[in-house]
PDB file of N, CA and C in Angstrom:
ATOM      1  N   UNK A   1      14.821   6.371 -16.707  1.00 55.00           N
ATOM      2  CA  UNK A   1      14.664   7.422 -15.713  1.00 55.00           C
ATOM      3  C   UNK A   1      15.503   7.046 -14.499  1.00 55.00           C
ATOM      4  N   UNK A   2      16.027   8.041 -14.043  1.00 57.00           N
ATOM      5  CA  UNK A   2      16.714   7.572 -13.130  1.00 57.00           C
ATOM      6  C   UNK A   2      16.527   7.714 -11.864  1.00 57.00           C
ATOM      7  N   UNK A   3      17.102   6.933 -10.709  1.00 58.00           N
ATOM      8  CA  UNK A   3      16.233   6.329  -9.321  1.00 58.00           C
ATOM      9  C   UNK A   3      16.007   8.111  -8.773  1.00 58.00           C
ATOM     10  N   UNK A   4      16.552   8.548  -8.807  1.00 67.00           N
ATOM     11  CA  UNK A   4      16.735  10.282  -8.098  1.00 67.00           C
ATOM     12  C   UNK A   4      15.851  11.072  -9.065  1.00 67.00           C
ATOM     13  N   UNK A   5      14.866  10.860 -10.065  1.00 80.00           N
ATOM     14  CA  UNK A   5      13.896  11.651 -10.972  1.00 80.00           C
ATOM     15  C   UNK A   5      12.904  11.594 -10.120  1.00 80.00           C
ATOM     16  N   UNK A   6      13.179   9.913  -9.119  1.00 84.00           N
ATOM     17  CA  UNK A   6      11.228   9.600  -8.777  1.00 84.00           C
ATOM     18  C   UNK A   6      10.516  10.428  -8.396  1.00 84.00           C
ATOM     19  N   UNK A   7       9.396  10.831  -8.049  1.00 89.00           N
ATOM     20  CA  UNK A   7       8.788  11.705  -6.791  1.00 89.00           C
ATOM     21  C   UNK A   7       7.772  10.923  -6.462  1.00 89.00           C
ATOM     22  N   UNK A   8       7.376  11.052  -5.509  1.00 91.00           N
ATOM     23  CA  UNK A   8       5.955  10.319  -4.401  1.00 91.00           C
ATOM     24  C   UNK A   8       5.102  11.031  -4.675  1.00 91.00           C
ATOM     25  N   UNK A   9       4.002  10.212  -4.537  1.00 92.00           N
ATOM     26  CA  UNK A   9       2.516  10.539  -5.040  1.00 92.00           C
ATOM     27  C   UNK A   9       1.502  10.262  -4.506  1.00 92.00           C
ATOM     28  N   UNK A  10       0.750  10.820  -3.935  1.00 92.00           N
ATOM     29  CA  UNK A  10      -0.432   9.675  -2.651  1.00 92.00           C
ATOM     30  C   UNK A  10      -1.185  10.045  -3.548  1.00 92.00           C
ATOM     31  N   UNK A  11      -2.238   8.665  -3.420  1.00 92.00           N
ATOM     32  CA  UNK A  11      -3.608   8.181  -3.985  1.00 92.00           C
ATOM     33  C   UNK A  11      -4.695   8.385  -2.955  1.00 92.00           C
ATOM     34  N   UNK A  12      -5.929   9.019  -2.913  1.00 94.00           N
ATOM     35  CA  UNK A  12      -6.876   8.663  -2.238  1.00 94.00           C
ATOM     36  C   UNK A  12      -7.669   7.566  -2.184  1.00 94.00           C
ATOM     37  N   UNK A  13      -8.078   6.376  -1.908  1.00 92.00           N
ATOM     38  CA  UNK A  13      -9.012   5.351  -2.257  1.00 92.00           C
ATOM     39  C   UNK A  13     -10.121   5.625  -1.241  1.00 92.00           C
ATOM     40  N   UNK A  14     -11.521   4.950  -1.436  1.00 93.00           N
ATOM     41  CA  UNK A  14     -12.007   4.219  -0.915  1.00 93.00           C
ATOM     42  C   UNK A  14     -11.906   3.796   0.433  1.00 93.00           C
ATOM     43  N   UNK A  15     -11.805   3.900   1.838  1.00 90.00           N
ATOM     44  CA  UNK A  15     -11.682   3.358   2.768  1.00 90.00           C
ATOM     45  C   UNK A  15     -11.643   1.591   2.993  1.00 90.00           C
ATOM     46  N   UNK A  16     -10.774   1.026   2.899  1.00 88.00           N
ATOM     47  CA  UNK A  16     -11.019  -0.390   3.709  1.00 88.00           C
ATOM     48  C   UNK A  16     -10.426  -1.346   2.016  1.00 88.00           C
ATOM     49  N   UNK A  17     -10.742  -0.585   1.057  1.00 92.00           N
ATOM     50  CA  UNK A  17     -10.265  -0.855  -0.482  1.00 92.00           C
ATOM     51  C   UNK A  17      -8.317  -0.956  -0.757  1.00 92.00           C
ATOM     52  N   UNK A  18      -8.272  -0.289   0.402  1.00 92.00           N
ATOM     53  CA  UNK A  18      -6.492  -0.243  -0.159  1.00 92.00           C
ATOM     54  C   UNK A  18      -5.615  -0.975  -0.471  1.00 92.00           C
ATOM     55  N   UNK A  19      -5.821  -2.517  -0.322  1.00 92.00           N
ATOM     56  CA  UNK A  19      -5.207  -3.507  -0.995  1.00 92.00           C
ATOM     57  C   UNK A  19      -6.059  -3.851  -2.233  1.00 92.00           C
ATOM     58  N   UNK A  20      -6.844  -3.600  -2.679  1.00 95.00           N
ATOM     59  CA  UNK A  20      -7.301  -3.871  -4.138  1.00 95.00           C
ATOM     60  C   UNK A  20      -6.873  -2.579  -5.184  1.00 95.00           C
ATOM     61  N   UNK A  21      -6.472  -1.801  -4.123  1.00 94.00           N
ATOM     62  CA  UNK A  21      -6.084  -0.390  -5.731  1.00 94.00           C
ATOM     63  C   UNK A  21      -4.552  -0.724  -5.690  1.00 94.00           C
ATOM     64  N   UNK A  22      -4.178  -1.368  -4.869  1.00 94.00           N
ATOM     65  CA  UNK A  22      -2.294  -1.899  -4.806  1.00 94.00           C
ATOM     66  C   UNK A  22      -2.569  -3.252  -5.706  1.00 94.00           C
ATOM     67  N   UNK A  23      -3.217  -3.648  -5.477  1.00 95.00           N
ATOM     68  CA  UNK A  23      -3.071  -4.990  -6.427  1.00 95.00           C
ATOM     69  C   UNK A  23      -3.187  -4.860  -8.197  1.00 95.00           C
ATOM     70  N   UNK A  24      -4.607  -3.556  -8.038  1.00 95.00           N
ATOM     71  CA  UNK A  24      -4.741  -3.042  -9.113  1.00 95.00           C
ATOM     72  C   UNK A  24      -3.525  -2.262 -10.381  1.00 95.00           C
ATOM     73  N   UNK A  25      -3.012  -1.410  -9.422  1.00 94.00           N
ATOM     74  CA  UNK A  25      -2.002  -0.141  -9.427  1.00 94.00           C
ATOM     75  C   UNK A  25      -0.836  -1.281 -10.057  1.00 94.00           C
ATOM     76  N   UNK A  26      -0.468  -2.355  -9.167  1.00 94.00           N
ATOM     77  CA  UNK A  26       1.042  -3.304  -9.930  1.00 94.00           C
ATOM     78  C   UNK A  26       0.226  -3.988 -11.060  1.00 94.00           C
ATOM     79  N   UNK A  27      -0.619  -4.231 -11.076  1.00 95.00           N
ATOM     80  CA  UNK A  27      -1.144  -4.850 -12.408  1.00 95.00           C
ATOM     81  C   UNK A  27      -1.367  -4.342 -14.227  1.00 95.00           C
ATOM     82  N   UNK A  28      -1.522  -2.922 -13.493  1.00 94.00           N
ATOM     83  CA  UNK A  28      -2.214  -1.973 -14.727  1.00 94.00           C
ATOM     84  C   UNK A  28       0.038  -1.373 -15.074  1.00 94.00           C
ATOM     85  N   UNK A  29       0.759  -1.475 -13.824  1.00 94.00           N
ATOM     86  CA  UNK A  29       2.205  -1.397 -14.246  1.00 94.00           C
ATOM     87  C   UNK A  29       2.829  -2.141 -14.867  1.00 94.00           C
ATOM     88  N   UNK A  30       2.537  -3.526 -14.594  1.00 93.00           N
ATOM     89  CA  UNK A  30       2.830  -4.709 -15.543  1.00 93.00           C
ATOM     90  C   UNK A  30       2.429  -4.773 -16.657  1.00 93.00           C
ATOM     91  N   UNK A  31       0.873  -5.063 -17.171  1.00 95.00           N
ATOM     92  CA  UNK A  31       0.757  -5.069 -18.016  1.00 95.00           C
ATOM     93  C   UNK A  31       1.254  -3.745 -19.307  1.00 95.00           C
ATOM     94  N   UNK A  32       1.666  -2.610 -18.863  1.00 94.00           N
ATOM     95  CA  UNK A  32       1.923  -0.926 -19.621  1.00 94.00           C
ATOM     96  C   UNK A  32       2.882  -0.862 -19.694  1.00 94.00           C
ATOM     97  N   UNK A  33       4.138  -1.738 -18.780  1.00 91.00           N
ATOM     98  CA  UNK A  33       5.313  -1.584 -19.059  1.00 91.00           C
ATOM     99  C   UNK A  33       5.934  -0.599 -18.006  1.00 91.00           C
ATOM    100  N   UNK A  34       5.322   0.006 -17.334  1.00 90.00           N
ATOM    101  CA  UNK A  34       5.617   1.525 -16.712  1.00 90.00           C
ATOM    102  C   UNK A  34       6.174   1.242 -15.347  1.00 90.00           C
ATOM    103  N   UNK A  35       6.930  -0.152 -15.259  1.00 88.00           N
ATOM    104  CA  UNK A  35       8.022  -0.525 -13.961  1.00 88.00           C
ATOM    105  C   UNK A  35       9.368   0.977 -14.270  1.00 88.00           C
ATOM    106  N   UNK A  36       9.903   0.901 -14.709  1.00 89.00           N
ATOM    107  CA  UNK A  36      10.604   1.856 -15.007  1.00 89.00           C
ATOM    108  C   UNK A  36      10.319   3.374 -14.447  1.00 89.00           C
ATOM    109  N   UNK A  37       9.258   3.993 -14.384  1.00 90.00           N
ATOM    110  CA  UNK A  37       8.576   4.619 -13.460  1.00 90.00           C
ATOM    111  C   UNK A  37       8.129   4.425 -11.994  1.00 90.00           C
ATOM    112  N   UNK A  38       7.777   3.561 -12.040  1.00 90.00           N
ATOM    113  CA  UNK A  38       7.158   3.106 -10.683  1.00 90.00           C
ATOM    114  C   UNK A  38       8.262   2.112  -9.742  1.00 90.00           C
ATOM    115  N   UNK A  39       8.948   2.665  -8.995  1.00 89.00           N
ATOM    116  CA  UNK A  39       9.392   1.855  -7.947  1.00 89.00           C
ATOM    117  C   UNK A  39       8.567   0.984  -7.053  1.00 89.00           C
ATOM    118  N   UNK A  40       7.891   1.115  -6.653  1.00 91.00           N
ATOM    119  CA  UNK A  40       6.906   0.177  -5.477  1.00 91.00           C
ATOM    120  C   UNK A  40       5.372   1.039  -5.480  1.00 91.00           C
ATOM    121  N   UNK A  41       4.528   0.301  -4.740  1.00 93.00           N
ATOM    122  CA  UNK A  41       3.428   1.016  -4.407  1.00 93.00           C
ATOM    123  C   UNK A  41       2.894   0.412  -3.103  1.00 93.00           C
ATOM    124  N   UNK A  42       2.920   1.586  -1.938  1.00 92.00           N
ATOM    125  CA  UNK A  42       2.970   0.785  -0.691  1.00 92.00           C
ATOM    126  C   UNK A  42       1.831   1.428   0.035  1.00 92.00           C
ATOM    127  N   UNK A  43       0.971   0.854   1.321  1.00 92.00           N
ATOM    128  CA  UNK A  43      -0.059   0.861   1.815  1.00 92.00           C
ATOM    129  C   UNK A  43       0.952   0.986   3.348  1.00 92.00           C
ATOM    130  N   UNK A  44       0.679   2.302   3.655  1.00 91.00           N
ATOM    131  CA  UNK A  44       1.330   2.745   4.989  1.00 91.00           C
ATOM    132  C   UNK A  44       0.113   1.878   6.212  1.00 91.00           C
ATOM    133  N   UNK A  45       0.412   1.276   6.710  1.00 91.00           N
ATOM    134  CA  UNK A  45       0.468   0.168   7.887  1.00 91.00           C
ATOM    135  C   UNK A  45       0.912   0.713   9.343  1.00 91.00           C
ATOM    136  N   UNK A  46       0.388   0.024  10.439  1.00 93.00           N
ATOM    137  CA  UNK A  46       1.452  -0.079  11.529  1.00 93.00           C
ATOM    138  C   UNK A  46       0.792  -1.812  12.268  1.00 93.00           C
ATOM    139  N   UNK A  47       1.842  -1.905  12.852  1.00 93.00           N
ATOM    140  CA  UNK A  47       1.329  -3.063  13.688  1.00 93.00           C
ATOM    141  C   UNK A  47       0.976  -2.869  14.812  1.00 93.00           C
ATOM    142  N   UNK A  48      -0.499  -3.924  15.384  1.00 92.00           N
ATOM    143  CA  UNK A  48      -1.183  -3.229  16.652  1.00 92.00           C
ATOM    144  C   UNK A  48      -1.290  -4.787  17.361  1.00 92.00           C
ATOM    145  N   UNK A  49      -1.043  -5.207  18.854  1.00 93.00           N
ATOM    146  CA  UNK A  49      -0.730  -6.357  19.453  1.00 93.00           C
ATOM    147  C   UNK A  49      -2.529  -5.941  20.597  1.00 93.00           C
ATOM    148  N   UNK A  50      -3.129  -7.119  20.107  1.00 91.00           N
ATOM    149  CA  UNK A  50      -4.284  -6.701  21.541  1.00 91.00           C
ATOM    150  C   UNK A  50      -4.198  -8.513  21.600  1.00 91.00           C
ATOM    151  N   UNK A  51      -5.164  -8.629  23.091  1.00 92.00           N
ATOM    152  CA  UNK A  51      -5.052  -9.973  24.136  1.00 92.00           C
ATOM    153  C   UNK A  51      -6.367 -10.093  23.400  1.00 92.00           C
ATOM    154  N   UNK A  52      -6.691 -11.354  23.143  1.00 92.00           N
ATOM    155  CA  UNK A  52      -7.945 -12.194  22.875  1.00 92.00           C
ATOM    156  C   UNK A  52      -7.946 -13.766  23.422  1.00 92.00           C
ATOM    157  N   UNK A  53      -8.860 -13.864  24.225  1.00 92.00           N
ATOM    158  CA  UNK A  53      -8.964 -15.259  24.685  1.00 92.00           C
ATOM    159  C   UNK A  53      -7.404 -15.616  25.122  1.00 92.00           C
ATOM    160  N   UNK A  54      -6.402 -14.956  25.896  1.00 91.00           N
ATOM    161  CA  UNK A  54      -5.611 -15.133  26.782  1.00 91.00           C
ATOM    162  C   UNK A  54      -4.054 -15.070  25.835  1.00 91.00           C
ATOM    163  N   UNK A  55      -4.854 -14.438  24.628  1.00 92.00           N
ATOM    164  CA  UNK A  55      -3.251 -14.510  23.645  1.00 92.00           C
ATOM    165  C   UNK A  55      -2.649 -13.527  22.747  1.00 92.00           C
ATOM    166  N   UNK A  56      -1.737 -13.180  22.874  1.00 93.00           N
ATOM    167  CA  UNK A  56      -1.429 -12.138  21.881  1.00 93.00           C
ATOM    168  C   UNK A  56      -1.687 -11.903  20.694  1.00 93.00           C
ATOM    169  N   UNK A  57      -2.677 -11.571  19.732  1.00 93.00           N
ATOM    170  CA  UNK A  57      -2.726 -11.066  18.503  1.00 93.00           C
ATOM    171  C   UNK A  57      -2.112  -9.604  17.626  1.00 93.00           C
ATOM    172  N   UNK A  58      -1.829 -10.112  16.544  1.00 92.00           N
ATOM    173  CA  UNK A  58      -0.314  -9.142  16.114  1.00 92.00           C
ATOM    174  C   UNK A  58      -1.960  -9.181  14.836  1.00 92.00           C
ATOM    175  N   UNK A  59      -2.023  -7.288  14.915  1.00 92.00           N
ATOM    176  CA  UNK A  59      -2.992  -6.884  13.387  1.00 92.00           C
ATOM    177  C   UNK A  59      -2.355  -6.220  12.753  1.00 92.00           C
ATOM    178  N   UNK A  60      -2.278  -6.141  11.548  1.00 90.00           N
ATOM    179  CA  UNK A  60      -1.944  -5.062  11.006  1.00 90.00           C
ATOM    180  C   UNK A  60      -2.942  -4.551   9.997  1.00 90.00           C
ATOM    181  N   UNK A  61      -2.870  -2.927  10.562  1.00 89.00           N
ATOM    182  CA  UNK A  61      -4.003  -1.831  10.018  1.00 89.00           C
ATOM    183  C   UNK A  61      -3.368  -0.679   9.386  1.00 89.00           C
ATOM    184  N   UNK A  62      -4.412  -0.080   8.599  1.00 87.00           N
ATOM    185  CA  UNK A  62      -3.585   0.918   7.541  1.00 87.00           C
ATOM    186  C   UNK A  62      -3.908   1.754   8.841  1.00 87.00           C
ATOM    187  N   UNK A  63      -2.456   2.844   8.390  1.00 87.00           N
ATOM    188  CA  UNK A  63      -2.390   3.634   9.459  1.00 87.00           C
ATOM    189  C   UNK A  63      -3.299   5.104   9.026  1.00 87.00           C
ATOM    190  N   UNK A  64      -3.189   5.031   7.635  1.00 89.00           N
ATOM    191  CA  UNK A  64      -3.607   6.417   6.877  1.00 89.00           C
ATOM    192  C   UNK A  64      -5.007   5.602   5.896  1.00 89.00           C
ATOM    193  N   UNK A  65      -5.962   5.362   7.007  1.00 89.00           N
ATOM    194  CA  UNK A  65      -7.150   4.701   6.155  1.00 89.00           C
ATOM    195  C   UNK A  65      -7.825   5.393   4.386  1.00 89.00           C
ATOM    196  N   UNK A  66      -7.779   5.169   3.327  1.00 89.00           N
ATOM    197  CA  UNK A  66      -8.042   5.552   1.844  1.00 89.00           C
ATOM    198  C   UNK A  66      -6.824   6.290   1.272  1.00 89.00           C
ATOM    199  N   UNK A  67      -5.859   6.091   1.799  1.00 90.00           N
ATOM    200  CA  UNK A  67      -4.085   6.329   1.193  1.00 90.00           C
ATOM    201  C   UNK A  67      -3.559   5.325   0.638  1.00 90.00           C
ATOM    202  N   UNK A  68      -2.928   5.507  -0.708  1.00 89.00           N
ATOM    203  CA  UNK A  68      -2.214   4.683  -1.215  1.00 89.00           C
ATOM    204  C   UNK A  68      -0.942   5.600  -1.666  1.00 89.00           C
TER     205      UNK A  68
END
């Protein structure tokens, strides 16, 4: 298949679950063979900087909470 067939697909999950249906999702691709289909499977993020005890902390949170 070729890279220009792909199309995007959002998943609903679970809230707070979205790295276990990504871990899931490349696993169940590996084992089926179905890389060839699947380019990546990504968990939309942003990075958020707050002060704790006098220091910068860098989080990163899904931006689209139960999206995969």
């Amino acid at each position: 298949m070729a890279e220009s067939e792909k199309k995007w697909y959002v998943l609903r999950s679970v809230s707070g679950k979205e790295n276990k249906v990504k871990e899931y999702l490349e696993s169940e691709i590996k084992k089926t063979d179905l890389g060839k289909y699947v380019s990546q499977v990504l968990i939309p993020t942003e990075k958020t900087y707050t002060v704790r005890n006098g220091k910068k902390v860098m989080k990163e949170r899904a931006y689209l909470p139960g999206y995969v």
